[in-house]
mmCIF file with all atom_site columns, N, CA and C in Angstrom:
data_model
loop_
_atom_site.group_PDB
_atom_site.id
_atom_site.type_symbol
_atom_site.label_atom_id
_atom_site.label_alt_id
_atom_site.label_comp_id
_atom_site.label_asym_id
_atom_site.label_entity_id
_atom_site.label_seq_id
_atom_site.pdbx_PDB_ins_code
_atom_site.Cartn_x
_atom_site.Cartn_y
_atom_site.Cartn_z
_atom_site.occupancy
_atom_site.B_iso_or_equiv
_atom_site.pdbx_formal_charge
_atom_site.auth_seq_id
_atom_site.auth_comp_id
_atom_site.auth_asym_id
_atom_site.auth_atom_id
_atom_site.pdbx_PDB_model_num
ATOM 1   N N  . MET C 1 1  ? 2.928  -9.263  25.382  1.00 0.00 ? 11 MET C N  1
ATOM 2   C CA . MET C 1 1  ? 1.554  -9.035  24.730  1.00 0.00 ? 11 MET C CA 1
ATOM 3   C C  . MET C 1 1  ? 1.442  -7.720  23.858  1.00 0.00 ? 11 MET C C  1
ATOM 4   N N  . ILE C 1 2  ? 2.526  -6.982  23.934  1.00 0.00 ? 12 ILE C N  1
ATOM 5   C CA . ILE C 1 2  ? 2.371  -5.466  23.045  1.00 0.00 ? 12 ILE C CA 1
ATOM 6   C C  . ILE C 1 2  ? 2.987  -6.027  21.691  1.00 0.00 ? 12 ILE C C  1
ATOM 7   N N  . PHE C 1 3  ? 4.040  -6.857  21.573  1.00 0.00 ? 13 PHE C N  1
ATOM 8   C CA . PHE C 1 3  ? 4.509  -7.326  20.458  1.00 0.00 ? 13 PHE C CA 1
ATOM 9   C C  . PHE C 1 3  ? 3.322  -8.025  19.574  1.00 0.00 ? 13 PHE C C  1
ATOM 10  N N  . ILE C 1 4  ? 2.435  -9.018  20.220  1.00 0.00 ? 14 ILE C N  1
ATOM 11  C CA . ILE C 1 4  ? 1.196  -9.500  19.415  1.00 0.00 ? 14 ILE C CA 1
ATOM 12  C C  . ILE C 1 4  ? 0.302  -8.349  18.951  1.00 0.00 ? 14 ILE C C  1
ATOM 13  N N  . ALA C 1 5  ? 0.211  -7.627  19.763  1.00 0.00 ? 15 ALA C N  1
ATOM 14  C CA . ALA C 1 5  ? -0.625 -6.247  19.740  1.00 0.00 ? 15 ALA C CA 1
ATOM 15  C C  . ALA C 1 5  ? -0.253 -5.392  17.980  1.00 0.00 ? 15 ALA C C  1
ATOM 16  N N  . SER C 1 6  ? 0.998  -5.202  18.209  1.00 0.00 ? 16 SER C N  1
ATOM 17  C CA . SER C 1 6  ? 1.726  -4.726  17.065  1.00 0.00 ? 16 SER C CA 1
ATOM 18  C C  . SER C 1 6  ? 1.565  -5.315  15.948  1.00 0.00 ? 16 SER C C  1
ATOM 19  N N  . ILE C 1 7  ? 1.830  -6.403  15.944  1.00 0.00 ? 17 ILE C N  1
ATOM 20  C CA . ILE C 1 7  ? 1.534  -7.455  14.821  1.00 0.00 ? 17 ILE C CA 1
ATOM 21  C C  . ILE C 1 7  ? 0.165  -7.503  14.222  1.00 0.00 ? 17 ILE C C  1
ATOM 22  N N  . ALA C 1 8  ? -0.688 -7.570  15.418  1.00 0.00 ? 18 ALA C N  1
ATOM 23  C CA . ALA C 1 8  ? -2.343 -7.401  14.693  1.00 0.00 ? 18 ALA C CA 1
ATOM 24  C C  . ALA C 1 8  ? -2.484 -6.008  13.909  1.00 0.00 ? 18 ALA C C  1
ATOM 25  N N  . VAL C 1 9  ? -1.928 -4.946  14.540  1.00 0.00 ? 19 VAL C N  1
ATOM 26  C CA . VAL C 1 9  ? -2.159 -3.460  13.921  1.00 0.00 ? 19 VAL C CA 1
ATOM 27  C C  . VAL C 1 9  ? -1.574 -3.726  12.809  1.00 0.00 ? 19 VAL C C  1
ATOM 28  N N  . ALA C 1 10 ? -0.240 -4.306  12.833  1.00 0.00 ? 20 ALA C N  1
ATOM 29  C CA . ALA C 1 10 ? 0.374  -4.193  11.282  1.00 0.00 ? 20 ALA C CA 1
ATOM 30  C C  . ALA C 1 10 ? -0.355 -5.093  10.210  1.00 0.00 ? 20 ALA C C  1
ATOM 31  N N  . ILE C 1 11 ? -0.779 -6.254  10.096  1.00 0.00 ? 21 ILE C N  1
ATOM 32  C CA . ILE C 1 11 ? -1.314 -6.966  9.530   1.00 0.00 ? 21 ILE C CA 1
ATOM 33  C C  . ILE C 1 11 ? -2.869 -6.074  9.202   1.00 0.00 ? 21 ILE C C  1
ATOM 34  N N  . ARG C 1 12 ? -3.375 -5.573  9.964   1.00 0.00 ? 22 ARG C N  1
ATOM 35  C CA . ARG C 1 12 ? -4.788 -4.680  9.617   1.00 0.00 ? 22 ARG C CA 1
ATOM 36  C C  . ARG C 1 12 ? -4.323 -3.703  8.533   1.00 0.00 ? 22 ARG C C  1
ATOM 37  N N  . ALA C 1 13 ? -3.041 -2.906  9.152   1.00 0.00 ? 23 ALA C N  1
ATOM 38  C CA . ALA C 1 13 ? -2.788 -1.868  8.372   1.00 0.00 ? 23 ALA C CA 1
ATOM 39  C C  . ALA C 1 13 ? -2.167 -2.494  6.738   1.00 0.00 ? 23 ALA C C  1
ATOM 40  N N  . LEU C 1 14 ? -1.816 -3.493  6.760   1.00 0.00 ? 24 LEU C N  1
ATOM 41  C CA . LEU C 1 14 ? -1.609 -4.400  5.777   1.00 0.00 ? 24 LEU C CA 1
ATOM 42  C C  . LEU C 1 14 ? -2.697 -4.394  4.574   1.00 0.00 ? 24 LEU C C  1
ATOM 43  N N  . LEU C 1 15 ? -3.769 -5.079  5.091   1.00 0.00 ? 25 LEU C N  1
ATOM 44  C CA . LEU C 1 15 ? -5.177 -5.500  4.708   1.00 0.00 ? 25 LEU C CA 1
ATOM 45  C C  . LEU C 1 15 ? -5.716 -3.981  3.992   1.00 0.00 ? 25 LEU C C  1
ATOM 46  N N  . ALA C 1 16 ? -5.870 -2.973  5.232   1.00 0.00 ? 26 ALA C N  1
ATOM 47  C CA . ALA C 1 16 ? -6.415 -1.714  4.568   1.00 0.00 ? 26 ALA C CA 1
ATOM 48  C C  . ALA C 1 16 ? -5.817 -1.144  3.390   1.00 0.00 ? 26 ALA C C  1
ATOM 49  N N  . ASN C 1 17 ? -4.673 -1.361  3.247   1.00 0.00 ? 27 ASN C N  1
ATOM 50  C CA . ASN C 1 17 ? -3.794 -0.731  2.397   1.00 0.00 ? 27 ASN C CA 1
ATOM 51  C C  . ASN C 1 17 ? -3.265 -1.469  1.136   1.00 0.00 ? 27 ASN C C  1
ATOM 52  N N  . LYS C 1 18 ? -4.079 -2.691  0.482   1.00 0.00 ? 28 LYS C N  1
ATOM 53  C CA . LYS C 1 18 ? -3.462 -3.903  -0.131  1.00 0.00 ? 28 LYS C CA 1
ATOM 54  C C  . LYS C 1 18 ? -2.334 -2.832  -1.424  1.00 0.00 ? 28 LYS C C  1
ATOM 55  N N  . LEU C 1 19 ? -3.006 -1.862  -2.179  1.00 0.00 ? 29 LEU C N  1
ATOM 56  C CA . LEU C 1 19 ? -2.008 -1.412  -3.288  1.00 0.00 ? 29 LEU C CA 1
ATOM 57  C C  . LEU C 1 19 ? -0.865 -0.655  -2.589  1.00 0.00 ? 29 LEU C C  1
ATOM 58  N N  . ARG C 1 20 ? -0.821 0.187   -1.857  1.00 0.00 ? 30 ARG C N  1
ATOM 59  C CA . ARG C 1 20 ? 0.218  0.359   -1.045  1.00 0.00 ? 30 ARG C CA 1
ATOM 60  C C  . ARG C 1 20 ? 1.213  -0.511  -0.492  1.00 0.00 ? 30 ARG C C  1
ATOM 61  N N  . SER C 1 21 ? 0.846  -1.516  -0.063  1.00 0.00 ? 31 SER C N  1
ATOM 62  C CA . SER C 1 21 ? 1.734  -2.670  0.669   1.00 0.00 ? 31 SER C CA 1
ATOM 63  C C  . SER C 1 21 ? 2.074  -3.381  -0.410  1.00 0.00 ? 31 SER C C  1
ATOM 64  N N  . LEU C 1 22 ? 1.375  -3.565  -1.667  1.00 0.00 ? 32 LEU C N  1
ATOM 65  C CA . LEU C 1 22 ? 1.862  -4.168  -2.896  1.00 0.00 ? 32 LEU C CA 1
ATOM 66  C C  . LEU C 1 22 ? 3.019  -3.436  -3.634  1.00 0.00 ? 32 LEU C C  1
ATOM 67  N N  . LEU C 1 23 ? 2.682  -2.161  -3.687  1.00 0.00 ? 33 LEU C N  1
ATOM 68  C CA . LEU C 1 23 ? 3.831  -1.260  -4.366  1.00 0.00 ? 33 LEU C CA 1
ATOM 69  C C  . LEU C 1 23 ? 5.169  -1.155  -3.609  1.00 0.00 ? 33 LEU C C  1
ATOM 70  N N  . THR C 1 24 ? 4.906  -1.326  -2.173  1.00 0.00 ? 34 THR C N  1
ATOM 71  C CA . THR C 1 24 ? 6.152  -1.085  -1.680  1.00 0.00 ? 34 THR C CA 1
ATOM 72  C C  . THR C 1 24 ? 7.094  -2.360  -1.649  1.00 0.00 ? 34 THR C C  1
ATOM 73  N N  . MET C 1 25 ? 6.299  -3.865  -1.439  1.00 0.00 ? 35 MET C N  1
ATOM 74  C CA . MET C 1 25 ? 6.984  -4.565  -1.558  1.00 0.00 ? 35 MET C CA 1
ATOM 75  C C  . MET C 1 25 ? 7.683  -4.848  -3.024  1.00 0.00 ? 35 MET C C  1
ATOM 76  N N  . LEU C 1 26 ? 7.125  -4.270  -3.967  1.00 0.00 ? 36 LEU C N  1
ATOM 77  C CA . LEU C 1 26 ? 7.415  -4.498  -5.433  1.00 0.00 ? 36 LEU C CA 1
ATOM 78  C C  . LEU C 1 26 ? 8.716  -3.590  -5.364  1.00 0.00 ? 36 LEU C C  1
ATOM 79  N N  . GLY C 1 27 ? 8.602  -2.292  -4.932  1.00 0.00 ? 37 GLY C N  1
ATOM 80  C CA . GLY C 1 27 ? 9.706  -1.575  -4.987  1.00 0.00 ? 37 GLY C CA 1
ATOM 81  C C  . GLY C 1 27 ? 10.967 -1.879  -3.997  1.00 0.00 ? 37 GLY C C  1
ATOM 82  N N  . ILE C 1 28 ? 11.004 -2.523  -3.113  1.00 0.00 ? 38 ILE C N  1
ATOM 83  C CA . ILE C 1 28 ? 11.937 -3.459  -2.399  1.00 0.00 ? 38 ILE C CA 1
ATOM 84  C C  . ILE C 1 28 ? 12.647 -4.455  -3.044  1.00 0.00 ? 38 ILE C C  1
ATOM 85  N N  . THR C 1 29 ? 11.513 -5.094  -3.822  1.00 0.00 ? 39 THR C N  1
ATOM 86  C CA . THR C 1 29 ? 12.287 -6.147  -4.433  1.00 0.00 ? 39 THR C CA 1
ATOM 87  C C  . THR C 1 29 ? 13.132 -5.727  -5.502  1.00 0.00 ? 39 THR C C  1
ATOM 88  N N  . ILE C 1 30 ? 12.400 -4.721  -6.289  1.00 0.00 ? 40 ILE C N  1
ATOM 89  C CA . ILE C 1 30 ? 13.469 -4.161  -7.530  1.00 0.00 ? 40 ILE C CA 1
ATOM 90  C C  . ILE C 1 30 ? 14.725 -3.632  -6.969  1.00 0.00 ? 40 ILE C C  1
ATOM 91  N N  . GLY C 1 31 ? 14.603 -3.088  -5.875  1.00 0.00 ? 41 GLY C N  1
ATOM 92  C CA . GLY C 1 31 ? 15.802 -2.288  -5.403  1.00 0.00 ? 41 GLY C CA 1
ATOM 93  C C  . GLY C 1 31 ? 17.028 -3.486  -4.838  1.00 0.00 ? 41 GLY C C  1
ATOM 94  N N  . ILE C 1 32 ? 16.541 -4.339  -4.387  1.00 0.00 ? 42 ILE C N  1
ATOM 95  C CA . ILE C 1 32 ? 17.497 -5.691  -3.776  1.00 0.00 ? 42 ILE C CA 1
ATOM 96  C C  . ILE C 1 32 ? 18.118 -6.437  -5.020  1.00 0.00 ? 42 ILE C C  1
ATOM 97  N N  . ALA C 1 33 ? 17.111 -6.389  -6.302  1.00 0.00 ? 43 ALA C N  1
ATOM 98  C CA . ALA C 1 33 ? 17.364 -7.115  -7.474  1.00 0.00 ? 43 ALA C CA 1
ATOM 99  C C  . ALA C 1 33 ? 18.788 -6.059  -7.976  1.00 0.00 ? 43 ALA C C  1
ATOM 100 N N  . ALA C 1 34 ? 18.191 -4.945  -8.180  1.00 0.00 ? 44 ALA C N  1
ATOM 101 C CA . ALA C 1 34 ? 19.197 -4.067  -8.720  1.00 0.00 ? 44 ALA C CA 1
ATOM 102 C C  . ALA C 1 34 ? 20.652 -4.142  -7.983  1.00 0.00 ? 44 ALA C C  1
ATOM 103 N N  . ALA C 1 35 ? 20.681 -4.193  -6.713  1.00 0.00 ? 45 ALA C N  1
ATOM 104 C CA . ALA C 1 35 ? 21.725 -3.796  -6.109  1.00 0.00 ? 45 ALA C CA 1
ATOM 105 C C  . ALA C 1 35 ? 22.632 -5.558  -6.308  1.00 0.00 ? 45 ALA C C  1
ATOM 106 N N  . LEU C 1 36 ? 22.081 -6.351  -6.392  1.00 0.00 ? 46 LEU C N  1
ATOM 107 C CA . LEU C 1 36 ? 22.722 -7.799  -6.521  1.00 0.00 ? 46 LEU C CA 1
ATOM 108 C C  . LEU C 1 36 ? 23.069 -7.896  -7.965  1.00 0.00 ? 46 LEU C C  1
ATOM 109 N N  . ALA C 1 37 ? 22.459 -7.428  -8.919  1.00 0.00 ? 47 ALA C N  1
ATOM 110 C CA . ALA C 1 37 ? 22.981 -7.424  -10.328 1.00 0.00 ? 47 ALA C CA 1
ATOM 111 C C  . ALA C 1 37 ? 24.173 -6.312  -10.598 1.00 0.00 ? 47 ALA C C  1
ATOM 112 N N  . MET C 1 38 ? 24.125 -5.224  -9.785  1.00 0.00 ? 48 MET C N  1
ATOM 113 C CA . MET C 1 38 ? 25.524 -4.331  -9.985  1.00 0.00 ? 48 MET C CA 1
ATOM 114 C C  . MET C 1 38 ? 26.672 -5.198  -9.395  1.00 0.00 ? 48 MET C C  1
ATOM 115 N N  . VAL C 1 39 ? 26.314 -6.092  -8.170  1.00 0.00 ? 49 VAL C N  1
ATOM 116 C CA . VAL C 1 39 ? 27.510 -6.645  -7.489  1.00 0.00 ? 49 VAL C CA 1
ATOM 117 C C  . VAL C 1 39 ? 28.024 -7.646  -8.496  1.00 0.00 ? 49 VAL C C  1
ATOM 118 N N  . ALA C 1 40 ? 26.905 -8.206  -9.135  1.00 0.00 ? 50 ALA C N  1
ATOM 119 C CA . ALA C 1 40 ? 27.217 -9.564  -9.863  1.00 0.00 ? 50 ALA C CA 1
ATOM 120 C C  . ALA C 1 40 ? 28.141 -9.002  -11.527 1.00 0.00 ? 50 ALA C C  1
ATOM 121 N N  . ILE C 1 41 ? 27.766 -7.725  -11.787 1.00 0.00 ? 51 ILE C N  1
ATOM 122 C CA . ILE C 1 41 ? 28.274 -7.351  -13.102 1.00 0.00 ? 51 ILE C CA 1
ATOM 123 C C  . ILE C 1 41 ? 29.595 -6.858  -12.572 1.00 0.00 ? 51 ILE C C  1
ATOM 124 N N  . SER C 1 42 ? 29.801 -5.974  -11.424 1.00 0.00 ? 52 SER C N  1
ATOM 125 C CA . SER C 1 42 ? 31.141 -5.552  -11.185 1.00 0.00 ? 52 SER C CA 1
ATOM 126 C C  . SER C 1 42 ? 32.156 -6.698  -10.714 1.00 0.00 ? 52 SER C C  1
ATOM 127 N N  . ASP C 1 43 ? 31.788 -8.024  -10.313 1.00 0.00 ? 53 ASP C N  1
ATOM 128 C CA . ASP C 1 43 ? 32.412 -9.048  -10.235 1.00 0.00 ? 53 ASP C CA 1
ATOM 129 C C  . ASP C 1 43 ? 32.848 -9.576  -11.402 1.00 0.00 ? 53 ASP C C  1
ATOM 130 N N  . GLY C 1 44 ? 32.242 -9.780  -12.489 1.00 0.00 ? 54 GLY C N  1
ATOM 131 C CA . GLY C 1 44 ? 32.474 -10.350 -13.540 1.00 0.00 ? 54 GLY C CA 1
ATOM 132 C C  . GLY C 1 44 ? 33.158 -9.514  -14.210 1.00 0.00 ? 54 GLY C C  1
ATOM 133 N N  . ALA C 1 45 ? 32.891 -8.153  -14.265 1.00 0.00 ? 55 ALA C N  1
ATOM 134 C CA . ALA C 1 45 ? 34.109 -6.848  -14.798 1.00 0.00 ? 55 ALA C CA 1
ATOM 135 C C  . ALA C 1 45 ? 35.089 -7.129  -14.508 1.00 0.00 ? 55 ALA C C  1
ATOM 136 N N  . LYS C 1 46 ? 35.494 -7.349  -13.142 1.00 0.00 ? 56 LYS C N  1
ATOM 137 C CA . LYS C 1 46 ? 36.755 -7.388  -12.276 1.00 0.00 ? 56 LYS C CA 1
ATOM 138 C C  . LYS C 1 46 ? 37.433 -8.661  -12.913 1.00 0.00 ? 56 LYS C C  1
ATOM 139 N N  . THR C 1 47 ? 36.551 -9.735  -12.815 1.00 0.00 ? 57 THR C N  1
ATOM 140 C CA . THR C 1 47 ? 37.284 -10.996 -13.560 1.00 0.00 ? 57 THR C CA 1
ATOM 141 C C  . THR C 1 47 ? 37.811 -10.866 -14.733 1.00 0.00 ? 57 THR C C  1
ATOM 142 N N  . ILE C 1 48 ? 37.155 -10.271 -15.970 1.00 0.00 ? 58 ILE C N  1
ATOM 143 C CA . ILE C 1 48 ? 37.277 -10.376 -17.382 1.00 0.00 ? 58 ILE C CA 1
ATOM 144 C C  . ILE C 1 48 ? 38.644 -9.339  -17.138 1.00 0.00 ? 58 ILE C C  1
ATOM 145 N N  . ILE C 1 49 ? 38.679 -8.344  -16.504 1.00 0.00 ? 59 ILE C N  1
ATOM 146 C CA . ILE C 1 49 ? 39.705 -7.279  -16.645 1.00 0.00 ? 59 ILE C CA 1
ATOM 147 C C  . ILE C 1 49 ? 40.962 -8.077  -16.307 1.00 0.00 ? 59 ILE C C  1
ATOM 148 N N  . LEU C 1 50 ? 40.991 -8.555  -14.810 1.00 0.00 ? 60 LEU C N  1
ATOM 149 C CA . LEU C 1 50 ? 42.385 -9.464  -14.617 1.00 0.00 ? 60 LEU C CA 1
ATOM 150 C C  . LEU C 1 50 ? 42.647 -10.266 -15.483 1.00 0.00 ? 60 LEU C C  1
ATOM 151 N N  . GLU C 1 51 ? 41.708 -11.135 -16.104 1.00 0.00 ? 61 GLU C N  1
ATOM 152 C CA . GLU C 1 51 ? 42.004 -12.132 -17.078 1.00 0.00 ? 61 GLU C CA 1
ATOM 153 C C  . GLU C 1 51 ? 43.102 -11.541 -18.371 1.00 0.00 ? 61 GLU C C  1
ATOM 154 N N  . ASP C 1 52 ? 42.424 -10.331 -18.597 1.00 0.00 ? 62 ASP C N  1
ATOM 155 C CA . ASP C 1 52 ? 43.081 -9.634  -19.682 1.00 0.00 ? 62 ASP C CA 1
ATOM 156 C C  . ASP C 1 52 ? 44.330 -9.215  -19.600 1.00 0.00 ? 62 ASP C C  1
ATOM 157 N N  . LEU C 1 53 ? 44.666 -8.636  -18.243 1.00 0.00 ? 63 LEU C N  1
ATOM 158 C CA . LEU C 1 53 ? 45.716 -8.256  -17.812 1.00 0.00 ? 63 LEU C CA 1
ATOM 159 C C  . LEU C 1 53 ? 46.740 -9.442  -17.689 1.00 0.00 ? 63 LEU C C  1
ATOM 160 N N  . GLU C 1 54 ? 46.460 -10.420 -17.424 1.00 0.00 ? 64 GLU C N  1
ATOM 161 C CA . GLU C 1 54 ? 47.319 -11.563 -17.367 1.00 0.00 ? 64 GLU C CA 1
ATOM 162 C C  . GLU C 1 54 ? 47.689 -12.006 -18.568 1.00 0.00 ? 64 GLU C C  1
ATOM 163 N N  . LYS C 1 55 ? 46.903 -12.043 -19.523 1.00 0.00 ? 65 LYS C N  1
ATOM 164 C CA . LYS C 1 55 ? 47.249 -12.292 -20.996 1.00 0.00 ? 65 LYS C CA 1
ATOM 165 C C  . LYS C 1 55 ? 48.214 -11.421 -21.689 1.00 0.00 ? 65 LYS C C  1
ATOM 166 N N  . ILE C 1 56 ? 47.725 -9.904  -21.461 1.00 0.00 ? 66 ILE C N  1
ATOM 167 C CA . ILE C 1 56 ? 48.725 -9.142  -21.768 1.00 0.00 ? 66 ILE C CA 1
ATOM 168 C C  . ILE C 1 56 ? 50.232 -9.009  -21.382 1.00 0.00 ? 66 ILE C C  1
ATOM 169 N N  . SER C 1 57 ? 50.337 -8.879  -20.220 1.00 0.00 ? 67 SER C N  1
ATOM 170 C CA . SER C 1 57 ? 51.589 -9.055  -19.309 1.00 0.00 ? 67 SER C CA 1
ATOM 171 C C  . SER C 1 57 ? 52.263 -10.432 -19.244 1.00 0.00 ? 67 SER C C  1
ATOM 172 N N  . GLY C 1 58 ? 51.859 -11.216 -19.393 1.00 0.00 ? 68 GLY C N  1
ATOM 173 C CA . GLY C 1 58 ? 52.259 -12.722 -19.647 1.00 0.00 ? 68 GLY C CA 1
ATOM 174 C C  . GLY C 1 58 ? 52.554 -13.253 -18.308 1.00 0.00 ? 68 GLY C C  1
ATOM 175 N N  . ILE C 1 59 ? 52.010 -12.461 -16.859 1.00 0.00 ? 69 ILE C N  1
ATOM 176 C CA . ILE C 1 59 ? 52.428 -12.925 -15.761 1.00 0.00 ? 69 ILE C CA 1
ATOM 177 C C  . ILE C 1 59 ? 51.328 -13.952 -15.544 1.00 0.00 ? 69 ILE C C  1
ATOM 178 N N  . SER C 1 60 ? 51.850 -15.107 -14.741 1.00 0.00 ? 70 SER C N  1
ATOM 179 C CA . SER C 1 60 ? 50.856 -16.166 -14.617 1.00 0.00 ? 70 SER C CA 1
ATOM 180 C C  . SER C 1 60 ? 49.577 -15.930 -13.619 1.00 0.00 ? 70 SER C C  1
ATOM 181 N N  . GLU C 1 61 ? 50.119 -15.049 -12.758 1.00 0.00 ? 71 GLU C N  1
ATOM 182 C CA . GLU C 1 61 ? 49.373 -14.528 -11.371 1.00 0.00 ? 71 GLU C CA 1
ATOM 183 C C  . GLU C 1 61 ? 49.508 -13.300 -11.294 1.00 0.00 ? 71 GLU C C  1
ATOM 184 N N  . LEU C 1 62 ? 48.177 -12.572 -11.043 1.00 0.00 ? 72 LEU C N  1
ATOM 185 C CA . LEU C 1 62 ? 48.271 -11.351 -10.479 1.00 0.00 ? 72 LEU C CA 1
ATOM 186 C C  . LEU C 1 62 ? 47.474 -11.471 -9.028  1.00 0.00 ? 72 LEU C C  1
ATOM 187 N N  . THR C 1 63 ? 47.916 -10.358 -8.174  1.00 0.00 ? 73 THR C N  1
ATOM 188 C CA . THR C 1 63 ? 47.209 -10.294 -6.814  1.00 0.00 ? 73 THR C CA 1
ATOM 189 C C  . THR C 1 63 ? 46.306 -9.527  -6.951  1.00 0.00 ? 73 THR C C  1
ATOM 190 N N  . ASP C 1 64 ? 45.032 -9.263  -5.981  1.00 0.00 ? 74 ASP C N  1
ATOM 191 C CA . ASP C 1 64 ? 44.194 -8.075  -6.422  1.00 0.00 ? 74 ASP C CA 1
ATOM 192 C C  . ASP C 1 64 ? 44.458 -7.658  -4.774  1.00 0.00 ? 74 ASP C C  1
ATOM 193 N N  . ILE C 1 65 ? 44.747 -6.623  -4.532  1.00 0.00 ? 75 ILE C N  1
ATOM 194 C CA . ILE C 1 65 ? 44.638 -5.688  -2.990  1.00 0.00 ? 75 ILE C CA 1
ATOM 195 C C  . ILE C 1 65 ? 44.147 -4.810  -2.999  1.00 0.00 ? 75 ILE C C  1
ATOM 196 N N  . THR C 1 66 ? 42.998 -5.232  -2.483  1.00 0.00 ? 76 THR C N  1
ATOM 197 C CA . THR C 1 66 ? 41.918 -4.084  -2.387  1.00 0.00 ? 76 THR C CA 1
ATOM 198 C C  . THR C 1 66 ? 41.552 -3.746  -0.937  1.00 0.00 ? 76 THR C C  1
ATOM 199 N N  . ASP C 1 67 ? 42.309 -3.917  0.261   1.00 0.00 ? 77 ASP C N  1
ATOM 200 C CA . ASP C 1 67 ? 42.318 -3.574  1.457   1.00 0.00 ? 77 ASP C CA 1
ATOM 201 C C  . ASP C 1 67 ? 42.896 -2.136  1.476   1.00 0.00 ? 77 ASP C C  1
ATOM 202 N N  . PHE C 1 68 ? 42.034 -1.093  1.770   1.00 0.00 ? 78 PHE C N  1
ATOM 203 C CA . PHE C 1 68 ? 42.320 0.394   1.635   1.00 0.00 ? 78 PHE C CA 1
ATOM 204 C C  . PHE C 1 68 ? 42.571 0.998   3.236   1.00 0.00 ? 78 PHE C C  1
ATOM 205 N N  . SER C 1 69 ? 42.501 0.003   4.169   1.00 0.00 ? 79 SER C N  1
ATOM 206 C CA . SER C 1 69 ? 42.411 0.309   5.489   1.00 0.00 ? 79 SER C CA 1
ATOM 207 C C  . SER C 1 69 ? 44.004 0.840   5.970   1.00 0.00 ? 79 SER C C  1
ATOM 208 N N  . PRO C 1 70 ? 44.088 1.948   6.542   1.00 0.00 ? 80 PRO C N  1
ATOM 209 C CA . PRO C 1 70 ? 45.394 2.526   7.185   1.00 0.00 ? 80 PRO C CA 1
ATOM 210 C C  . PRO C 1 70 ? 46.099 1.490   8.102   1.00 0.00 ? 80 PRO C C  1
ATOM 211 N N  . SER C 1 71 ? 47.523 1.363   7.358   1.00 0.00 ? 81 SER C N  1
ATOM 212 C CA . SER C 1 71 ? 48.586 0.486   8.425   1.00 0.00 ? 81 SER C CA 1
ATOM 213 C C  . SER C 1 71 ? 49.022 1.185   9.214   1.00 0.00 ? 81 SER C C  1
#
């Protein structure tokens, strides 16, 4: 029963502060989109760099080892 009451309070707060709620959702959306864009850009750059290294070195396959955990 407390959960339902909490949901009701949250909905009332959202409706009472529409602009604040909208700006908060917009900020969260922009933040998530920026994080995803950075991951996509870094993955693309990594792929391009590895392809260029393969072309320059003449090696047909490069292995990327990114495990930094202590052994």
